[in-house]
XYZ file of C-alpha atoms in Angstrom:
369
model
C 26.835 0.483 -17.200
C 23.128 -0.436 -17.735
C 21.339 -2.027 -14.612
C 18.695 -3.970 -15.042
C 15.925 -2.705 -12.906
C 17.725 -0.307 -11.664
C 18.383 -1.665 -9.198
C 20.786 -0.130 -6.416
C 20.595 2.993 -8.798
C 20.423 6.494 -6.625
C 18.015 8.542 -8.747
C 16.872 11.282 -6.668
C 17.705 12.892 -3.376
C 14.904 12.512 -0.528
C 14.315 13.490 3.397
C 10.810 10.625 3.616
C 12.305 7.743 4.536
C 15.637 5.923 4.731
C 17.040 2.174 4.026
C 20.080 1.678 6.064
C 21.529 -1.316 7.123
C 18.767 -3.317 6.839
C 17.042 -0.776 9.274
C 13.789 1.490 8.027
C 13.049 4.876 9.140
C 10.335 7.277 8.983
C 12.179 11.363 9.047
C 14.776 9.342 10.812
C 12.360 7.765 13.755
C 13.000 3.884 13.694
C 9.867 1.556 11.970
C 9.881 -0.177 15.191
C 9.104 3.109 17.099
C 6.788 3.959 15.617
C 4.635 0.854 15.144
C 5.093 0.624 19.008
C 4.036 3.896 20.157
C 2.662 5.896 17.387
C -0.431 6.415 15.229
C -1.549 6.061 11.843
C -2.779 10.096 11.779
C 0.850 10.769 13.642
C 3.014 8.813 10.736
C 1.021 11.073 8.198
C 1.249 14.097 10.026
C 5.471 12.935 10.309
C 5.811 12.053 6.594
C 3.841 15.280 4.984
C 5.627 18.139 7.297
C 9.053 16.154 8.738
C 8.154 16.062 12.062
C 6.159 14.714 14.463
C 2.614 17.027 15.406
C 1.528 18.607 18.751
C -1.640 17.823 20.187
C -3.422 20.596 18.345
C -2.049 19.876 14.680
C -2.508 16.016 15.389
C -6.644 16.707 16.726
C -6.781 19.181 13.355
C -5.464 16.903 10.979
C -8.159 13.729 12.481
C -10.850 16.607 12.039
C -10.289 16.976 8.195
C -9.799 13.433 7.697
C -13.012 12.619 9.120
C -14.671 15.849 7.053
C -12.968 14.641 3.941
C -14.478 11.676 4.019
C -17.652 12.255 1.966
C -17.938 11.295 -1.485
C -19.428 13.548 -4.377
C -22.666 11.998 -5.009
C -21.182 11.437 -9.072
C -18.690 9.042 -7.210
C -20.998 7.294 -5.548
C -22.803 6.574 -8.583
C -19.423 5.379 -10.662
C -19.046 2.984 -7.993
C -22.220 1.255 -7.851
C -22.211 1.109 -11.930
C -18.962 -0.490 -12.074
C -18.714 -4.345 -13.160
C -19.209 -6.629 -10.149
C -16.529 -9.065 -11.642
C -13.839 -6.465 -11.603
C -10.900 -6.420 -9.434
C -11.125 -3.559 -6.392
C -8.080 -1.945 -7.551
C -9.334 -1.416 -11.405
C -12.304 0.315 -9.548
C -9.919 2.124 -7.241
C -8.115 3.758 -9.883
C -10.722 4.300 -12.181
C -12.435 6.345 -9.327
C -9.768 8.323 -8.151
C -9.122 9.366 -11.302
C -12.477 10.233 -11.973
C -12.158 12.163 -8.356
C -10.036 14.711 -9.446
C -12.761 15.567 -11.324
C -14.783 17.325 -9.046
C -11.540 19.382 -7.049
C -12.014 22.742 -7.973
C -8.311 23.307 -6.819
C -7.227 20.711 -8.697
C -4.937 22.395 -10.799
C -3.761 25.136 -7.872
C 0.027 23.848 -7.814
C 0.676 26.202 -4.480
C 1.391 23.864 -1.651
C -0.952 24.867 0.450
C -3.852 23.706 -2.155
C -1.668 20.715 -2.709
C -1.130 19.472 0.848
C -5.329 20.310 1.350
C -5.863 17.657 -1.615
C -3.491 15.166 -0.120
C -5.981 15.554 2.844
C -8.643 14.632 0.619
C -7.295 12.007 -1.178
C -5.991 10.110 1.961
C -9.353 10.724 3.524
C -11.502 9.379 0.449
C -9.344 6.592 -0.588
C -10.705 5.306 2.700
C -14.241 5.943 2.112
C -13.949 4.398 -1.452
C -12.391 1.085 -0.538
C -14.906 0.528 1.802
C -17.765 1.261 -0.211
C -15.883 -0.807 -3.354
C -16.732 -3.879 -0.569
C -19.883 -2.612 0.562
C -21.232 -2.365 -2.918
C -20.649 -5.791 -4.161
C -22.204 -6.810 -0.728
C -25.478 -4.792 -1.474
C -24.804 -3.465 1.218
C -25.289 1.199 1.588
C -22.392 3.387 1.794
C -21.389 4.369 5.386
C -19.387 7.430 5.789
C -16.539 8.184 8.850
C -17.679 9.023 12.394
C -15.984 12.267 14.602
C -15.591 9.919 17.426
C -13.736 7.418 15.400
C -9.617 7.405 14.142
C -8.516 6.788 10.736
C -8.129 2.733 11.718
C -11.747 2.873 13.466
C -13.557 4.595 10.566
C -12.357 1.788 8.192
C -13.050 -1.135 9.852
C -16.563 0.580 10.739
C -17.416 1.761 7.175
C -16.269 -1.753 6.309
C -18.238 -3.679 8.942
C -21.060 -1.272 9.640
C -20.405 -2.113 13.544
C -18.029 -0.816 16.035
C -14.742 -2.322 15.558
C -12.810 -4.579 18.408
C -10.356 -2.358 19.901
C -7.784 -5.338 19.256
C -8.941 -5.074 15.394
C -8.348 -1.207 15.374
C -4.864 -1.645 16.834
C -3.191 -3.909 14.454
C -4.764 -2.424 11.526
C -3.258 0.681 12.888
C 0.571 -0.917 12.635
C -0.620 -2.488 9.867
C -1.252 1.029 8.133
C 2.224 2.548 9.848
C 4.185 -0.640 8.584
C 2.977 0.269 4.748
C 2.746 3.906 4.604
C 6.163 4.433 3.006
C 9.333 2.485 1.937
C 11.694 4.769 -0.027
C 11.371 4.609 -3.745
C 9.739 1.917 -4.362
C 7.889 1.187 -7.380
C 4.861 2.615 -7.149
C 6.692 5.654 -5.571
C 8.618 6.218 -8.158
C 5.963 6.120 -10.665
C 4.206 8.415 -8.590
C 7.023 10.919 -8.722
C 7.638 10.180 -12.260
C 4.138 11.589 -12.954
C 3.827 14.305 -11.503
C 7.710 15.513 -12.270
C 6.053 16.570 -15.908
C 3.604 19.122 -13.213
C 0.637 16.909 -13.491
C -1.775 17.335 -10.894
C -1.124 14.899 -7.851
C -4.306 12.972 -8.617
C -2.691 11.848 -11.743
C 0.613 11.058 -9.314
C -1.851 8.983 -6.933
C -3.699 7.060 -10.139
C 0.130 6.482 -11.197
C 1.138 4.828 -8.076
C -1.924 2.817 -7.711
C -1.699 1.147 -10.956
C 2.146 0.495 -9.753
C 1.172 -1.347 -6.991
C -1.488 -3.434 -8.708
C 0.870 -5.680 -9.938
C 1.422 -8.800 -8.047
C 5.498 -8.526 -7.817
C 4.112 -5.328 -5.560
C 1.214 -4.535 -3.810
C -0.755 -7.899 -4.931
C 1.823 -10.319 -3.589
C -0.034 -10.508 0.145
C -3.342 -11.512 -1.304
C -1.281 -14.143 -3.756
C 0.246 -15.210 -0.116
C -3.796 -15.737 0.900
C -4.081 -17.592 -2.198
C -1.446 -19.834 -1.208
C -2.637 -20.675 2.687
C -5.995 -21.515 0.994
C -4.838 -23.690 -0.965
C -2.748 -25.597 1.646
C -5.270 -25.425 4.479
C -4.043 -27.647 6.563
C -0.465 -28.780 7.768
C -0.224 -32.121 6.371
C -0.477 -30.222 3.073
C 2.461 -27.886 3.510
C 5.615 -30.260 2.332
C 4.036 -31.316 -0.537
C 2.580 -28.186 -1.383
C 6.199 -26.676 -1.141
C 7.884 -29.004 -2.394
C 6.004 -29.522 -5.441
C 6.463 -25.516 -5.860
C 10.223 -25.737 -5.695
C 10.233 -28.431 -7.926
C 8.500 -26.494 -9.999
C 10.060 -22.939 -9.941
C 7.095 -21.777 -9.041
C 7.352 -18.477 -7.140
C 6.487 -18.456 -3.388
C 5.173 -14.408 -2.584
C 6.321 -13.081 0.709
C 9.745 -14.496 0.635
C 13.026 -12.410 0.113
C 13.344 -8.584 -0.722
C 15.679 -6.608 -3.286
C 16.728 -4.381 -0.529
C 16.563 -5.936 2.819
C 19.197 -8.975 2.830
C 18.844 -9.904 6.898
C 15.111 -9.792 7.049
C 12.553 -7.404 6.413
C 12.463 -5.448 10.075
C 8.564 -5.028 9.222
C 7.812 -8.106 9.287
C 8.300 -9.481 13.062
C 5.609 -7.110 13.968
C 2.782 -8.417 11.406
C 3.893 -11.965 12.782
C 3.003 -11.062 15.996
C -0.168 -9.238 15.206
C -1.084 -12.694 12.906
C -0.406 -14.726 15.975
C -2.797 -12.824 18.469
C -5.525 -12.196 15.879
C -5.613 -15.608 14.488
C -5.866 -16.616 18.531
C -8.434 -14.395 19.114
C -10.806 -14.904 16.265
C -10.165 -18.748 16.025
C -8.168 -18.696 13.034
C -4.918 -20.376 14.932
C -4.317 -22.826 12.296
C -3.421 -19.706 9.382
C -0.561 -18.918 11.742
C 0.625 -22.542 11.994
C 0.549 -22.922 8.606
C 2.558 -19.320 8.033
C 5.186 -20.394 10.736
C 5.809 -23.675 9.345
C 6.384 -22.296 5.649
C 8.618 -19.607 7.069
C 10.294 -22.506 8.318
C 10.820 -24.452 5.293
C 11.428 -21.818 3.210
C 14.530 -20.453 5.231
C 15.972 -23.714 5.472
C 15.391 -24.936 2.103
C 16.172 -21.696 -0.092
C 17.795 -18.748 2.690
C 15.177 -16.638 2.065
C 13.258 -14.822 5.005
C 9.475 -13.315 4.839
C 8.541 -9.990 4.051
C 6.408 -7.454 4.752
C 3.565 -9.005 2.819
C 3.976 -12.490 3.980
C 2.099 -12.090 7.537
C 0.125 -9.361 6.149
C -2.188 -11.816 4.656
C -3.117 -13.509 7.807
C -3.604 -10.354 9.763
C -5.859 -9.358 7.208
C -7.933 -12.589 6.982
C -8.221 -12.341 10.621
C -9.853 -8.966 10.643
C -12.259 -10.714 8.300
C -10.896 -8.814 5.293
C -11.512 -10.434 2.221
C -8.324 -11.050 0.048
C -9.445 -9.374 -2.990
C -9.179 -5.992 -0.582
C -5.550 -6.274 0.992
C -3.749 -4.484 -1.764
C -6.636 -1.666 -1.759
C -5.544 -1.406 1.353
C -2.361 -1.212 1.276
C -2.781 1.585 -1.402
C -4.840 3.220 1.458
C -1.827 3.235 3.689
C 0.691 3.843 1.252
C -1.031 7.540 0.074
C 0.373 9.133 3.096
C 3.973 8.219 1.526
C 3.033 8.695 -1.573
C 1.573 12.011 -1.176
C 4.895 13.158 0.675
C 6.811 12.283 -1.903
C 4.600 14.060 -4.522
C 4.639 17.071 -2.018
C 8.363 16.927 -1.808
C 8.837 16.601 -5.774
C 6.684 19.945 -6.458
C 8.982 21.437 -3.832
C 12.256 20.963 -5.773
C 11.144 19.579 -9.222
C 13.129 18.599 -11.853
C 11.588 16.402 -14.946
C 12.932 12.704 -14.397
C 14.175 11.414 -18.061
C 16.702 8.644 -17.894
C 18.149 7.134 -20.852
C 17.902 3.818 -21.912
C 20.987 1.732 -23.940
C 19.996 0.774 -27.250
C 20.603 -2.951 -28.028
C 18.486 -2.920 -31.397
C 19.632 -3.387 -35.077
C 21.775 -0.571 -36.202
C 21.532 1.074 -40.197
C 18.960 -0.869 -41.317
C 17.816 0.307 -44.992
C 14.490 1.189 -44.986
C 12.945 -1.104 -48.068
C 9.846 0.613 -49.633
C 6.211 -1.312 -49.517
C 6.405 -2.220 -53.047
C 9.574 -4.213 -52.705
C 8.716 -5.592 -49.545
């Protein structure tokens, strides 16, 4: 039986993370865990080795993150000649392609070399989203501080000014929310890729031209899109409305896997509501509530994981075109686990497709055509 999608198809076996009864996990620790006590470098340190670090492996891996973070002077230059007009996650590929570049190891398949260059990549897909923002600011490059985490150096190589610690914290969950969700599409890809032993830059560039498309990574900023355009409550029932009437497609709604609710999601409402409080933005949250409301009522469907995304974001004065960069920055630690785990038991992935074309058809030469 073909599936369309396949969808609910079990295509490979994996240990990352798990879909269960509506409930995601992370080596088997509950989501909710571990955006309630954990950290961004702990989740990475969880889905790369299966476990959670001690103090010493958890200081060591913040170390190389923060000495990883410096760009080849060649990169630097690539970004600054890119278009201005083009979207950050064109110039996010095209870079991290162009990264691989100047890895001497790239090519060393051992997994130590290939855990060291997930190191890199997670620490300079960091560094490069920043500077992506800081370049079409005309603003310089900043690179990460020792003193700072992973959540810290990005807002400050963003901002160029010490981040609020409130800022640091929900970008934090934000980052543990994302950083994996079984095989999804840019996973897959990801795994696809580098299945055939390409190197896992290629895997990465994979996955991040996955999740450029706006039925994946790009469906938060559509949601920003969206709340812009409504702006204020009076606008909301028409603005609805008109979009049901319409079939138009309302992003951050409704989920192929989770049918109760996406369990990410009541913690990015909660961060939207105390941002948007404490940087005056109340009314983004109003708005977001009241849709949630409408839309549950009217069509059944409950928000996702990128629905209050967009608000958070907007709140930490993140401009939309930069929320699925970002989510690609979070989403490397899964990714990379998953490349790490398909070089550890690889098998090419080839599936078959059922053929629905014309059958014997005569093959007419050009001159009788």
């Amino acid at each position: 039986m073909t599936v369309t999608g396949l969808e609910g198809i079990e295509v490979t076996q994996s240990a990352i993370s798990s879909i269960i009864d509506g409930t995601l996990t992370y080596r088997g620790i509950n989501i909710d865990d571990l955006a309630t006590y954990s950290s961004y470098e702990e989740v990475i340190f969880l889905l790369w080795n299966g476990r959670l670090p001690i103090q010493k492996e958890l200081e060591d891996l913040k170390l190389k993150l923060v000495q990883y973070g410096t760009l080849p002077d060649p990169i630097t230059n690539l970004l600054k000649s890119l278009p201005h007009d083009v979207h950050p996650m064109d110039k996010l590929r095209t870079t991290l392609s162009a990264l691989s570049l100047f890895d001497t190891h790239v090519k060393d398949m051992s997994r130590e070399a290939n855990y060291d260059k997930a190191l890199k990549i997670q620490s300079k897909i960091s560094t490069i989203v920043a500077a992506i923002q800081r370049i079409s600011e005309g603003q310089e490059i900043l690179l990460p501080k020792s003193e700072y985490n992973f959540s810290q150096n990005f807002l400050y190589m963003l901002k160029g000014k010490e981040p609020h610690q409130t800022a640091v914290e929900s970008l934090d969950k934000a980052l543990i929310l994302h950083a994996d969700h079984e095989l999804n599409a840019s996973t897959f890809s990801a795994r696809v890729t580098v299945a055939t032993l390409a190197d896992i830059y290629a895997g990465i560039v994979s996955a991040i031209g996955t999740l450029s498309g706006p039925l994946h990574g790009g469906a938060n900023e559509a949601v920003m899109k969206m709340l812009e355009e409504i702006n204020d409550i009076e606008n909301i029932e028409p603005y609805i409305s008109e979009a049901l009437f319409t079939n138009k497609k309302i992003m951050g709604f409704g989920h192929r896997v989770y049918k109760t609710g996406d369990p990410r999601a009541k913690h990015l409402k909660r961060m939207s509501e105390k941002l948007t409080i404490l940087t005056g933005q109340r009314k983004l949250y109003d708005i977001s509530t009241r849709i949630e409301t409408i839309i549950k009522n009217k069509k059944g469907l409950l928000p996702n994981v990128d629905f209050y995304s967009a608000s958070v974001y907007q709140s930490l004065g993140i401009k939309k075109e930069l929320f699925t960069p970002i989510f690609a920055i979070s989403r490397t630690s899964g990714w990379t686990a998953h490349i790490l785990e398909q070089y550890d038991n690889n098998r090419l992935i080839r599936p078959r497709a059922t053929y629905v074309g014309l059958l014997r058809t005569e093959y007419i030469p050009i001159s009788q055509r």
